[in-house]
PDB file of C-alpha atoms in Angstrom:
ATOM      1  CA  MET S   1      67.487  95.417 -83.516  1.00  0.00           C
ATOM      2  CA  ALA S   2      64.079  93.981 -85.099  1.00  0.00           C
ATOM      3  CA  ALA S   3      66.008  92.345 -87.917  1.00  0.00           C
ATOM      4  CA  LYS S   4      68.467  90.683 -85.116  1.00  0.00           C
ATOM      5  CA  LYS S   5      65.943  89.353 -82.767  1.00  0.00           C
ATOM      6  CA  LEU S   6      64.056  87.119 -85.890  1.00  0.00           C
ATOM      7  CA  PHE S   7      67.743  86.136 -86.900  1.00  0.00           C
ATOM      8  CA  LEU S   8      69.074  84.699 -83.617  1.00  0.00           C
ATOM      9  CA  GLN S   9      64.942  83.712 -82.985  1.00  0.00           C
ATOM     10  CA  ARG S  10      65.479  81.580 -86.652  1.00  0.00           C
ATOM     11  CA  LYS S  11      69.009  80.344 -85.545  1.00  0.00           C
ATOM     12  CA  LEU S  12      67.306  78.839 -82.467  1.00  0.00           C
ATOM     13  CA  GLY S  13      64.960  77.738 -84.005  1.00  0.00           C
ATOM     14  CA  GLU S  14      67.535  75.480 -86.409  1.00  0.00           C
ATOM     15  CA  GLU S  15      69.394  74.486 -83.932  1.00  0.00           C
ATOM     16  CA  ASN S  16      66.215  73.090 -81.835  1.00  0.00           C
ATOM     17  CA  GLU S  17      65.216  71.639 -85.025  1.00  0.00           C
ATOM     18  CA  GLY S  18      68.199  70.364 -86.063  1.00  0.00           C
ATOM     19  CA  GLY S  19      68.901  68.873 -82.127  1.00  0.00           C
ATOM     20  CA  ALA S  20      65.535  67.121 -82.294  1.00  0.00           C
ATOM     21  CA  ARG S  21      66.445  65.449 -85.553  1.00  0.00           C
ATOM     22  CA  GLU S  22      69.590  64.388 -84.132  1.00  0.00           C
ATOM     23  CA  GLU S  23      67.333  62.213 -81.215  1.00  0.00           C
ATOM     24  CA  ARG S  24      65.285  60.674 -83.420  1.00  0.00           C
ATOM     25  CA  HIS S  25      67.751  59.450 -85.376  1.00  0.00           C
ATOM     26  CA  LEU S  26      69.824  58.604 -81.731  1.00  0.00           C
ATOM     27  CA  ALA S  27      66.842  56.866 -80.399  1.00  0.00           C
ATOM     28  CA  PRO S  28      66.723  53.669 -81.778  1.00  0.00           C
ATOM     29  CA  MET S  29      70.341  53.348 -81.789  1.00  0.00           C
ATOM     30  CA  MET S  30      71.011  54.054 -78.351  1.00  0.00           C
ATOM     31  CA  ARG S  31      68.262  51.011 -77.547  1.00  0.00           C
ATOM     32  CA  ALA S  32      70.102  48.770 -79.916  1.00  0.00           C
ATOM     33  CA  LEU S  33      73.003  49.743 -77.900  1.00  0.00           C
ATOM     34  CA  LYS S  34      71.628  49.589 -74.244  1.00  0.00           C
ATOM     35  CA  ALA S  35      71.160  45.898 -75.321  1.00  0.00           C
ATOM     36  CA  ILE S  36      73.813  44.966 -76.026  1.00  0.00           C
ATOM     37  CA  HIS S  37      75.605  46.442 -72.765  1.00  0.00           C
ATOM     38  CA  SER S  38      72.808  45.568 -70.816  1.00  0.00           C
ATOM     39  CA  VAL S  39      73.981  42.541 -68.525  1.00  0.00           C
ATOM     40  CA  GLY S  40      72.709  42.328 -65.347  1.00  0.00           C
ATOM     41  CA  THR S  41      74.842  39.170 -64.290  1.00  0.00           C
ATOM     42  CA  PRO S  42      77.043  36.234 -65.590  1.00  0.00           C
ATOM     43  CA  GLU S  43      73.894  34.203 -66.451  1.00  0.00           C
ATOM     44  CA  SER S  44      73.293  36.703 -68.866  1.00  0.00           C
ATOM     45  CA  MET S  45      75.825  34.862 -71.036  1.00  0.00           C
ATOM     46  CA  ALA S  46      73.929  31.856 -71.884  1.00  0.00           C
ATOM     47  CA  PRO S  47      73.042  31.441 -75.339  1.00  0.00           C
ATOM     48  CA  GLU S  48      69.806  32.618 -75.686  1.00  0.00           C
ATOM     49  CA  ASP S  49      70.920  36.453 -73.882  1.00  0.00           C
ATOM     50  CA  LEU S  50      74.551  36.521 -75.843  1.00  0.00           C
ATOM     51  CA  ALA S  51      72.506  35.218 -79.111  1.00  0.00           C
ATOM     52  CA  LYS S  52      70.459  38.476 -78.325  1.00  0.00           C
ATOM     53  CA  GLN S  53      72.856  40.501 -77.440  1.00  0.00           C
ATOM     54  CA  ARG S  54      74.742  40.062 -80.779  1.00  0.00           C
ATOM     55  CA  ALA S  55      71.853  40.598 -83.035  1.00  0.00           C
ATOM     56  CA  ALA S  56      71.134  43.971 -81.024  1.00  0.00           C
ATOM     57  CA  GLN S  57      74.628  44.422 -82.028  1.00  0.00           C
ATOM     58  CA  GLU S  58      74.446  43.778 -85.377  1.00  0.00           C
ATOM     59  CA  LEU S  59      71.008  45.788 -85.970  1.00  0.00           C
ATOM     60  CA  LEU S  60      73.480  48.622 -84.280  1.00  0.00           C
ATOM     61  CA  GLY S  61      74.657  48.547 -87.708  1.00  0.00           C
ATOM     62  CA  ARG S  62      72.794  48.207 -89.753  1.00  0.00           C
ATOM     63  CA  LEU S  63      70.997  51.167 -88.319  1.00  0.00           C
ATOM     64  CA  ALA S  64      74.213  53.645 -88.363  1.00  0.00           C
ATOM     65  CA  ALA S  65      74.919  52.392 -91.679  1.00  0.00           C
ATOM     66  CA  PRO S  66      73.250  53.843 -94.358  1.00  0.00           C
ATOM     67  CA  MET S  67      73.708  57.695 -92.538  1.00  0.00           C
ATOM     68  CA  ILE S  68      77.436  56.881 -93.995  1.00  0.00           C
ATOM     69  CA  VAL S  69      78.377  57.796 -97.289  1.00  0.00           C
ATOM     70  CA  LEU S  70      79.999  54.886 -98.689  1.00  0.00           C
ATOM     71  CA  LYS S  71      81.180  53.689-102.169  1.00  0.00           C
ATOM     72  CA  LYS S  72      82.562  50.508-102.294  1.00  0.00           C
ATOM     73  CA  TRP S  73      82.379  47.656 -99.158  1.00  0.00           C
ATOM     74  CA  GLU S  74      83.964  44.313-100.588  1.00  0.00           C
ATOM     75  CA  PRO S  75      83.896  41.196 -98.163  1.00  0.00           C
ATOM     76  CA  PHE S  76      85.669  38.365 -98.603  1.00  0.00           C
ATOM     77  CA  GLN S  77      87.315  35.018 -96.890  1.00  0.00           C
ATOM     78  CA  LEU S  78      91.055  35.483 -95.491  1.00  0.00           C
ATOM     79  CA  LYS S  79      91.414  31.659 -94.282  1.00  0.00           C
ATOM     80  CA  GLY S  80      88.605  31.535 -92.880  1.00  0.00           C
ATOM     81  CA  MET S  81      87.586  34.262 -91.717  1.00  0.00           C
ATOM     82  CA  SER S  82      85.218  37.109 -93.149  1.00  0.00           C
ATOM     83  CA  ALA S  83      86.892  40.194 -93.945  1.00  0.00           C
ATOM     84  CA  ALA S  84      86.120  42.836 -95.124  1.00  0.00           C
ATOM     85  CA  TRP S  85      87.765  45.939 -97.414  1.00  0.00           C
ATOM     86  CA  VAL S  86      86.168  49.111 -97.425  1.00  0.00           C
ATOM     87  CA  ARG S  87      87.402  51.525-100.486  1.00  0.00           C
ATOM     88  CA  PRO S  88      86.921  54.802-101.640  1.00  0.00           C
ATOM     89  CA  ASP S  89      86.111  55.474-105.080  1.00  0.00           C
ATOM     90  CA  TRP S  90      87.945  58.596-105.827  1.00  0.00           C
ATOM     91  CA  PRO S  91      91.841  58.672-106.322  1.00  0.00           C
ATOM     92  CA  HIS S  92      93.242  57.714-103.484  1.00  0.00           C
ATOM     93  CA  ASP S  93      96.590  56.706-101.158  1.00  0.00           C
ATOM     94  CA  LYS S  94      97.129  52.784-102.216  1.00  0.00           C
ATOM     95  CA  GLY S  95     100.599  53.226 -99.202  1.00  0.00           C
ATOM     96  CA  ARG S  96      98.453  53.341 -96.703  1.00  0.00           C
ATOM     97  CA  VAL S  97      95.521  51.589 -94.710  1.00  0.00           C
ATOM     98  CA  ILE S  98      93.199  51.013 -91.817  1.00  0.00           C
ATOM     99  CA  LEU S  99      93.374  47.752 -89.568  1.00  0.00           C
ATOM    100  CA  TYR S 100      90.284  48.633 -87.457  1.00  0.00           C
ATOM    101  CA  CYS S 101      89.550  45.664 -84.468  1.00  0.00           C
ATOM    102  CA  HIS S 102      85.812  45.631 -83.321  1.00  0.00           C
ATOM    103  CA  GLY S 103      84.197  45.849 -80.176  1.00  0.00           C
ATOM    104  CA  GLY S 104      81.362  43.668 -78.290  1.00  0.00           C
ATOM    105  CA  GLY S 105      83.005  42.826 -75.273  1.00  0.00           C
ATOM    106  CA  TYR S 106      84.887  39.653 -77.311  1.00  0.00           C
ATOM    107  CA  THR S 107      81.140  38.630 -76.885  1.00  0.00           C
ATOM    108  CA  SER S 108      79.678  39.748 -79.932  1.00  0.00           C
ATOM    109  CA  GLY S 109      80.892  41.303 -82.773  1.00  0.00           C
ATOM    110  CA  ASN S 110      80.852  41.297 -86.464  1.00  0.00           C
ATOM    111  CA  LEU S 111      81.309  42.671 -90.214  1.00  0.00           C
ATOM    112  CA  GLY S 112      77.871  43.975 -89.831  1.00  0.00           C
ATOM    113  CA  TYR S 113      79.340  46.560 -86.881  1.00  0.00           C
ATOM    114  CA  SER S 114      82.529  47.004 -87.930  1.00  0.00           C
ATOM    115  CA  ARG S 115      80.635  48.955 -91.269  1.00  0.00           C
ATOM    116  CA  PRO S 116      79.592  52.265 -89.770  1.00  0.00           C
ATOM    117  CA  LEU S 117      83.063  53.036 -87.752  1.00  0.00           C
ATOM    118  CA  ALA S 118      85.535  51.409 -90.737  1.00  0.00           C
ATOM    119  CA  SER S 119      83.589  53.397 -93.354  1.00  0.00           C
ATOM    120  CA  LYS S 120      84.031  56.063 -91.381  1.00  0.00           C
ATOM    121  CA  LEU S 121      87.914  55.953 -91.131  1.00  0.00           C
ATOM    122  CA  THR S 122      87.793  55.999 -94.605  1.00  0.00           C
ATOM    123  CA  ASN S 123      85.488  58.273 -95.692  1.00  0.00           C
ATOM    124  CA  VAL S 124      88.489  61.103 -92.955  1.00  0.00           C
ATOM    125  CA  THR S 125      91.371  59.572 -94.313  1.00  0.00           C
ATOM    126  CA  GLY S 126      90.919  58.575 -97.874  1.00  0.00           C
ATOM    127  CA  TRP S 127      92.969  55.010 -96.867  1.00  0.00           C
ATOM    128  CA  GLU S 128      91.179  52.016 -97.465  1.00  0.00           C
ATOM    129  CA  THR S 129      89.673  49.855 -94.619  1.00  0.00           C
ATOM    130  CA  LEU S 130      90.614  46.407 -94.060  1.00  0.00           C
ATOM    131  CA  CYS S 131      87.663  44.548 -90.944  1.00  0.00           C
ATOM    132  CA  PHE S 132      87.715  41.481 -89.586  1.00  0.00           C
ATOM    133  CA  GLU S 133      84.907  38.970 -87.730  1.00  0.00           C
ATOM    134  CA  TYR S 134      87.530  37.213 -85.100  1.00  0.00           C
ATOM    135  CA  ARG S 135      86.586  34.587 -83.298  1.00  0.00           C
ATOM    136  CA  LEU S 136      83.748  35.413 -79.649  1.00  0.00           C
ATOM    137  CA  ALA S 137      84.178  33.933 -76.170  1.00  0.00           C
ATOM    138  CA  PRO S 138      82.109  32.330 -75.155  1.00  0.00           C
ATOM    139  CA  GLU S 139      83.255  29.971 -77.943  1.00  0.00           C
ATOM    140  CA  ASN S 140      86.172  30.593 -78.443  1.00  0.00           C
ATOM    141  CA  PRO S 141      88.219  32.936 -75.383  1.00  0.00           C
ATOM    142  CA  PHE S 142      90.941  33.829 -75.273  1.00  0.00           C
ATOM    143  CA  PRO S 143      93.770  33.479 -77.346  1.00  0.00           C
ATOM    144  CA  ALA S 144      91.434  33.477 -79.894  1.00  0.00           C
ATOM    145  CA  ALA S 145      90.931  36.560 -81.033  1.00  0.00           C
ATOM    146  CA  VAL S 146      94.603  37.665 -80.739  1.00  0.00           C
ATOM    147  CA  ASP S 147      95.707  34.550 -82.711  1.00  0.00           C
ATOM    148  CA  ASP S 148      93.003  36.029 -85.435  1.00  0.00           C
ATOM    149  CA  ALA S 149      94.023  39.219 -85.222  1.00  0.00           C
ATOM    150  CA  ARG S 150      98.418  38.332 -85.304  1.00  0.00           C
ATOM    151  CA  LYS S 151      96.694  36.545 -88.635  1.00  0.00           C
ATOM    152  CA  VAL S 152      95.270  39.941 -90.409  1.00  0.00           C
ATOM    153  CA  TRP S 153      98.295  41.699 -89.989  1.00  0.00           C
ATOM    154  CA  ASP S 154     100.010  38.937 -91.719  1.00  0.00           C
ATOM    155  CA  TYR S 155      97.888  38.879 -94.273  1.00  0.00           C
ATOM    156  CA  LEU S 156      98.552  43.189 -94.865  1.00  0.00           C
ATOM    157  CA  MET S 157     102.691  42.411 -94.059  1.00  0.00           C
ATOM    158  CA  TYR S 158     102.230  39.854 -96.984  1.00  0.00           C
ATOM    159  CA  LEU S 159     100.597  42.000 -98.933  1.00  0.00           C
ATOM    160  CA  GLY S 160     103.104  44.357 -99.094  1.00  0.00           C
ATOM    161  CA  TYR S 161     102.746  46.762 -96.399  1.00  0.00           C
ATOM    162  CA  GLY S 162     105.536  47.800 -94.253  1.00  0.00           C
ATOM    163  CA  ALA S 163     103.869  48.164 -90.953  1.00  0.00           C
ATOM    164  CA  ARG S 164     104.916  51.939 -90.730  1.00  0.00           C
ATOM    165  CA  ASP S 165     101.792  52.069 -93.651  1.00  0.00           C
ATOM    166  CA  VAL S 166      99.098  51.084 -91.013  1.00  0.00           C
ATOM    167  CA  VAL S 167      97.676  52.378 -88.519  1.00  0.00           C
ATOM    168  CA  VAL S 168      95.731  50.243 -86.398  1.00  0.00           C
ATOM    169  CA  ALA S 169      92.548  51.439 -84.968  1.00  0.00           C
ATOM    170  CA  GLY S 170      89.985  50.079 -81.947  1.00  0.00           C
ATOM    171  CA  ASP S 171      87.110  50.190 -80.313  1.00  0.00           C
ATOM    172  CA  SER S 172      85.583  49.362 -76.577  1.00  0.00           C
ATOM    173  CA  ALA S 173      87.273  45.625 -76.475  1.00  0.00           C
ATOM    174  CA  GLY S 174      89.311  46.333 -80.272  1.00  0.00           C
ATOM    175  CA  GLY S 175      90.956  48.746 -78.076  1.00  0.00           C
ATOM    176  CA  ASN S 176      92.157  46.386 -76.083  1.00  0.00           C
ATOM    177  CA  LEU S 177      92.826  44.024 -79.159  1.00  0.00           C
ATOM    178  CA  ALA S 178      94.916  46.771 -81.403  1.00  0.00           C
ATOM    179  CA  LEU S 179      96.863  47.170 -77.704  1.00  0.00           C
ATOM    180  CA  VAL S 180      97.157  43.515 -77.140  1.00  0.00           C
ATOM    181  CA  LEU S 181      98.534  43.182 -80.948  1.00  0.00           C
ATOM    182  CA  CYS S 182     100.649  45.571 -80.458  1.00  0.00           C
ATOM    183  CA  HIS S 183     102.396  43.606 -77.400  1.00  0.00           C
ATOM    184  CA  GLN S 184     102.724  40.472 -79.114  1.00  0.00           C
ATOM    185  CA  LEU S 185     104.466  42.486 -81.975  1.00  0.00           C
ATOM    186  CA  LYS S 186     107.116  43.955 -79.477  1.00  0.00           C
ATOM    187  CA  LYS S 187     107.679  40.959 -77.702  1.00  0.00           C
ATOM    188  CA  ALA S 188     108.259  39.306 -80.808  1.00  0.00           C
ATOM    189  CA  GLY S 189     110.752  41.450 -82.003  1.00  0.00           C
ATOM    190  CA  ARG S 190     108.841  42.866 -84.701  1.00  0.00           C
ATOM    191  CA  GLN S 191     108.137  47.007 -86.231  1.00  0.00           C
ATOM    192  CA  LEU S 192     105.083  48.423 -85.002  1.00  0.00           C
ATOM    193  CA  PRO S 193     102.353  49.731 -86.447  1.00  0.00           C
ATOM    194  CA  GLY S 194     102.576  53.681 -87.712  1.00  0.00           C
ATOM    195  CA  HIS S 195      99.912  54.737 -85.553  1.00  0.00           C
ATOM    196  CA  LEU S 196      96.979  53.716 -82.697  1.00  0.00           C
ATOM    197  CA  VAL S 197      93.455  54.866 -83.150  1.00  0.00           C
ATOM    198  CA  LEU S 198      91.783  53.681 -80.100  1.00  0.00           C
ATOM    199  CA  MET S 199      88.145  54.582 -79.418  1.00  0.00           C
ATOM    200  CA  SER S 200      86.896  53.664 -75.820  1.00  0.00           C
ATOM    201  CA  PRO S 201      89.650  51.485 -75.289  1.00  0.00           C
ATOM    202  CA  TRP S 202      88.886  48.365 -72.664  1.00  0.00           C
ATOM    203  CA  THR S 203      92.597  48.517 -71.309  1.00  0.00           C
ATOM    204  CA  ASP S 204      92.169  46.945 -67.684  1.00  0.00           C
ATOM    205  CA  MET S 205      89.919  44.259 -67.234  1.00  0.00           C
ATOM    206  CA  THR S 206      90.270  44.364 -63.307  1.00  0.00           C
ATOM    207  CA  ALA S 207      88.291  47.100 -63.061  1.00  0.00           C
ATOM    208  CA  SER S 208      91.141  49.027 -61.029  1.00  0.00           C
ATOM    209  CA  GLY S 209      89.939  52.505 -62.259  1.00  0.00           C
ATOM    210  CA  PRO S 210      88.551  55.116 -59.912  1.00  0.00           C
ATOM    211  CA  SER S 211      85.523  55.900 -63.025  1.00  0.00           C
ATOM    212  CA  TYR S 212      84.573  51.606 -62.471  1.00  0.00           C
ATOM    213  CA  THR S 213      82.924  53.483 -59.573  1.00  0.00           C
ATOM    214  CA  GLN S 214      83.143  56.912 -59.580  1.00  0.00           C
ATOM    215  CA  ARG S 215      80.648  56.847 -62.889  1.00  0.00           C
ATOM    216  CA  ALA S 216      78.750  54.165 -62.902  1.00  0.00           C
ATOM    217  CA  GLU S 217      75.400  56.317 -61.778  1.00  0.00           C
ATOM    218  CA  LEU S 218      76.395  58.568 -65.057  1.00  0.00           C
ATOM    219  CA  ASP S 219      77.138  55.791 -67.655  1.00  0.00           C
ATOM    220  CA  PRO S 220      74.226  55.257 -69.915  1.00  0.00           C
ATOM    221  CA  MET S 221      75.078  52.217 -71.093  1.00  0.00           C
ATOM    222  CA  ILE S 222      78.021  49.178 -69.984  1.00  0.00           C
ATOM    223  CA  THR S 223      77.788  47.785 -66.258  1.00  0.00           C
ATOM    224  CA  VAL S 224      80.383  46.561 -63.452  1.00  0.00           C
ATOM    225  CA  ASP S 225      78.829  43.485 -64.190  1.00  0.00           C
ATOM    226  CA  TYR S 226      78.529  43.783 -67.573  1.00  0.00           C
ATOM    227  CA  VAL S 227      82.637  44.060 -67.489  1.00  0.00           C
ATOM    228  CA  ARG S 228      82.752  41.391 -65.294  1.00  0.00           C
ATOM    229  CA  ALA S 229      80.632  38.770 -67.387  1.00  0.00           C
ATOM    230  CA  VAL S 230      82.446  39.397 -70.329  1.00  0.00           C
ATOM    231  CA  ARG S 231      85.735  39.071 -68.946  1.00  0.00           C
ATOM    232  CA  GLU S 232      84.643  35.663 -67.561  1.00  0.00           C
ATOM    233  CA  VAL S 233      83.655  34.238 -70.421  1.00  0.00           C
ATOM    234  CA  TYR S 234      86.647  36.217 -72.221  1.00  0.00           C
ATOM    235  CA  ALA S 235      89.776  35.179 -69.784  1.00  0.00           C
ATOM    236  CA  GLY S 236      88.393  32.830 -67.057  1.00  0.00           C
ATOM    237  CA  GLY S 237      90.860  31.633 -64.727  1.00  0.00           C
ATOM    238  CA  GLN S 238      93.540  33.600 -66.858  1.00  0.00           C
ATOM    239  CA  ASP S 239      95.755  36.315 -64.595  1.00  0.00           C
ATOM    240  CA  LEU S 240      93.363  39.732 -65.622  1.00  0.00           C
ATOM    241  CA  SER S 241      97.242  41.623 -65.155  1.00  0.00           C
ATOM    242  CA  SER S 242      99.116  40.277 -68.205  1.00  0.00           C
ATOM    243  CA  PRO S 243      99.529  42.672 -70.515  1.00  0.00           C
ATOM    244  CA  PHE S 244      97.929  40.369 -72.960  1.00  0.00           C
ATOM    245  CA  LEU S 245      94.419  40.629 -71.784  1.00  0.00           C
ATOM    246  CA  SER S 246      94.497  43.909 -69.662  1.00  0.00           C
ATOM    247  CA  PRO S 247      97.713  45.692 -72.218  1.00  0.00           C
ATOM    248  CA  LEU S 248      97.336  48.945 -69.473  1.00  0.00           C
ATOM    249  CA  PHE S 249     100.010  47.065 -67.706  1.00  0.00           C
ATOM    250  CA  GLY S 250     102.171  46.593 -70.685  1.00  0.00           C
ATOM    251  CA  ASP S 251     105.650  47.887 -71.471  1.00  0.00           C
ATOM    252  CA  PHE S 252     105.023  50.851 -74.034  1.00  0.00           C
ATOM    253  CA  SER S 253     108.369  51.869 -74.854  1.00  0.00           C
ATOM    254  CA  GLY S 254     108.611  52.323 -78.891  1.00  0.00           C
ATOM    255  CA  PHE S 255     104.649  52.442 -79.297  1.00  0.00           C
ATOM    256  CA  PRO S 256     103.814  54.413 -82.227  1.00  0.00           C
ATOM    257  CA  PRO S 257     101.607  58.360 -82.177  1.00  0.00           C
ATOM    258  CA  THR S 258      98.543  57.401 -80.164  1.00  0.00           C
ATOM    259  CA  LEU S 259      94.961  58.558 -80.245  1.00  0.00           C
ATOM    260  CA  ILE S 260      93.040  58.725 -77.144  1.00  0.00           C
ATOM    261  CA  GLN S 261      88.750  59.308 -77.677  1.00  0.00           C
ATOM    262  CA  VAL S 262      86.839  58.896 -74.316  1.00  0.00           C
ATOM    263  CA  GLY S 263      83.335  59.823 -73.683  1.00  0.00           C
ATOM    264  CA  SER S 264      83.351  61.706 -70.274  1.00  0.00           C
ATOM    265  CA  ASN S 265      80.372  59.074 -68.820  1.00  0.00           C
ATOM    266  CA  GLU S 266      81.717  56.298 -69.459  1.00  0.00           C
ATOM    267  CA  ILE S 267      83.206  53.519 -65.843  1.00  0.00           C
ATOM    268  CA  LEU S 268      85.975  53.391 -68.435  1.00  0.00           C
ATOM    269  CA  TYR S 269      87.364  56.418 -68.120  1.00  0.00           C
ATOM    270  CA  SER S 270      89.882  55.493 -65.953  1.00  0.00           C
ATOM    271  CA  ASP S 271      91.073  53.147 -68.555  1.00  0.00           C
ATOM    272  CA  SER S 272      91.854  56.306 -70.975  1.00  0.00           C
ATOM    273  CA  ARG S 273      93.040  58.255 -68.485  1.00  0.00           C
ATOM    274  CA  GLN S 274      95.689  55.983 -67.407  1.00  0.00           C
ATOM    275  CA  LEU S 275      96.416  54.333 -71.101  1.00  0.00           C
ATOM    276  CA  ARG S 276      97.612  57.921 -71.175  1.00  0.00           C
ATOM    277  CA  ASP S 277      99.895  58.604 -68.588  1.00  0.00           C
ATOM    278  CA  ARG S 278     101.733  54.906 -69.025  1.00  0.00           C
ATOM    279  CA  MET S 279     102.710  55.892 -72.970  1.00  0.00           C
ATOM    280  CA  VAL S 280     104.026  59.527 -72.250  1.00  0.00           C
ATOM    281  CA  GLU S 281     106.003  57.816 -69.052  1.00  0.00           C
ATOM    282  CA  ALA S 282     107.227  55.406 -71.715  1.00  0.00           C
ATOM    283  CA  ASN S 283     108.153  58.447 -73.733  1.00  0.00           C
ATOM    284  CA  VAL S 284     105.159  58.166 -76.321  1.00  0.00           C
ATOM    285  CA  TYR S 285     103.136  61.250 -77.908  1.00  0.00           C
ATOM    286  CA  CYS S 286      99.825  60.282 -77.242  1.00  0.00           C
ATOM    287  CA  ARG S 287      96.240  62.883 -77.598  1.00  0.00           C
ATOM    288  CA  LEU S 288      94.169  61.983 -75.313  1.00  0.00           C
ATOM    289  CA  GLU S 289      90.536  64.035 -76.102  1.00  0.00           C
ATOM    290  CA  GLU S 290      88.177  63.629 -73.043  1.00  0.00           C
ATOM    291  CA  TRP S 291      84.439  64.703 -74.679  1.00  0.00           C
ATOM    292  CA  SER S 292      81.904  66.456 -72.270  1.00  0.00           C
ATOM    293  CA  ASP S 293      78.526  64.034 -71.440  1.00  0.00           C
ATOM    294  CA  MET S 294      79.700  61.458 -74.198  1.00  0.00           C
ATOM    295  CA  TRP S 295      78.968  58.054 -74.038  1.00  0.00           C
ATOM    296  CA  HIS S 296      81.108  54.256 -74.770  1.00  0.00           C
ATOM    297  CA  VAL S 297      81.835  55.218 -78.853  1.00  0.00           C
ATOM    298  CA  PHE S 298      80.101  58.271 -79.300  1.00  0.00           C
ATOM    299  CA  GLN S 299      81.226  57.242 -83.088  1.00  0.00           C
ATOM    300  CA  MET S 300      79.033  55.617 -84.375  1.00  0.00           C
ATOM    301  CA  PHE S 301      76.339  58.001 -84.122  1.00  0.00           C
ATOM    302  CA  PRO S 302      74.647  60.416 -85.967  1.00  0.00           C
ATOM    303  CA  MET S 303      75.560  63.589 -84.458  1.00  0.00           C
ATOM    304  CA  ARG S 304      77.523  66.756 -84.700  1.00  0.00           C
ATOM    305  CA  LYS S 305      79.748  65.759 -81.719  1.00  0.00           C
ATOM    306  CA  ALA S 306      80.957  62.094 -83.903  1.00  0.00           C
ATOM    307  CA  ALA S 307      81.430  64.089 -86.793  1.00  0.00           C
ATOM    308  CA  GLN S 308      84.001  66.081 -85.167  1.00  0.00           C
ATOM    309  CA  ALA S 309      85.956  63.430 -83.396  1.00  0.00           C
ATOM    310  CA  MET S 310      85.906  61.520 -86.667  1.00  0.00           C
ATOM    311  CA  GLU S 311      87.492  64.637 -88.272  1.00  0.00           C
ATOM    312  CA  ASN S 312      89.726  64.808 -85.426  1.00  0.00           C
ATOM    313  CA  ILE S 313      90.907  61.274 -86.762  1.00  0.00           C
ATOM    314  CA  GLY S 314      91.326  62.490 -89.577  1.00  0.00           C
ATOM    315  CA  ASN S 315      93.658  65.490 -89.067  1.00  0.00           C
ATOM    316  CA  PHE S 316      95.966  63.572 -86.021  1.00  0.00           C
ATOM    317  CA  LEU S 317      96.530  60.760 -89.157  1.00  0.00           C
ATOM    318  CA  LEU S 318      96.724  62.917 -92.095  1.00  0.00           C
ATOM    319  CA  ASN S 319      99.196  65.610 -90.390  1.00  0.00           C
ATOM    320  CA  GLN S 320     101.606  63.047 -88.075  1.00  0.00           C
TER     321      GLN S 320
END
């Protein structure tokens, strides 16, 4: 009994120590993420405030990147647009590829921010990942980002990938962009990607879901004011219920198998839940994972639940 008690005490101590290390790693990243999403009024889209948000997002990417095993990061210019390949340096399947769309409310985000999640996607699949810097609002409002996503999609087709060989992944506004890209491809009569992976996707710019009010006090990162501010500079004057802005309201028939991950404490929770329901109604295979007590795009962070979530993504893609 004494030995068992000592074992349990040591185990508890190790778990507490691990939790303390995790909290120390998380603290600066949480501060950076809070700075990105701390918009209180539309005036925070002023150039000086927007510059601070973009700097905070780039810092978040730099804080996360050293904690990820990454062998090959290859930036290049794609017809004037900055892009980068993440490539594993071990033998891998070169017939499959991931197109990753970064988040940032369509007003911030760059390759530095893209690097952690793009690298994690490559690590859990063994596939190459392509990320890109689409043009941002307010300097370049809708449809600039969508046009850039189409350009990158066409580039992959030019390289010889079949549409079904491509996984389109995105977080937050990048999840919105991934869905809008699929809606546009479908409208054009083109083939859709083989799979979708969406992390905390922003699917409803009308903010009509109940979680926008019900979970406002729980969400440590995003406010409704932030959502209103970024959508105004990105889509001001447009019909927010258009599926090219709010992909939730589009036709999902024929969409590829989709994995959605969302934190239970997000105001965007309804965006994921309602998307799953719409996809299932359209006979699309869609798996929704709700991660308890997690926040917006928690997968980026150096923590056990993030690692588990990324493993689930790998299993979803490799076992389909």
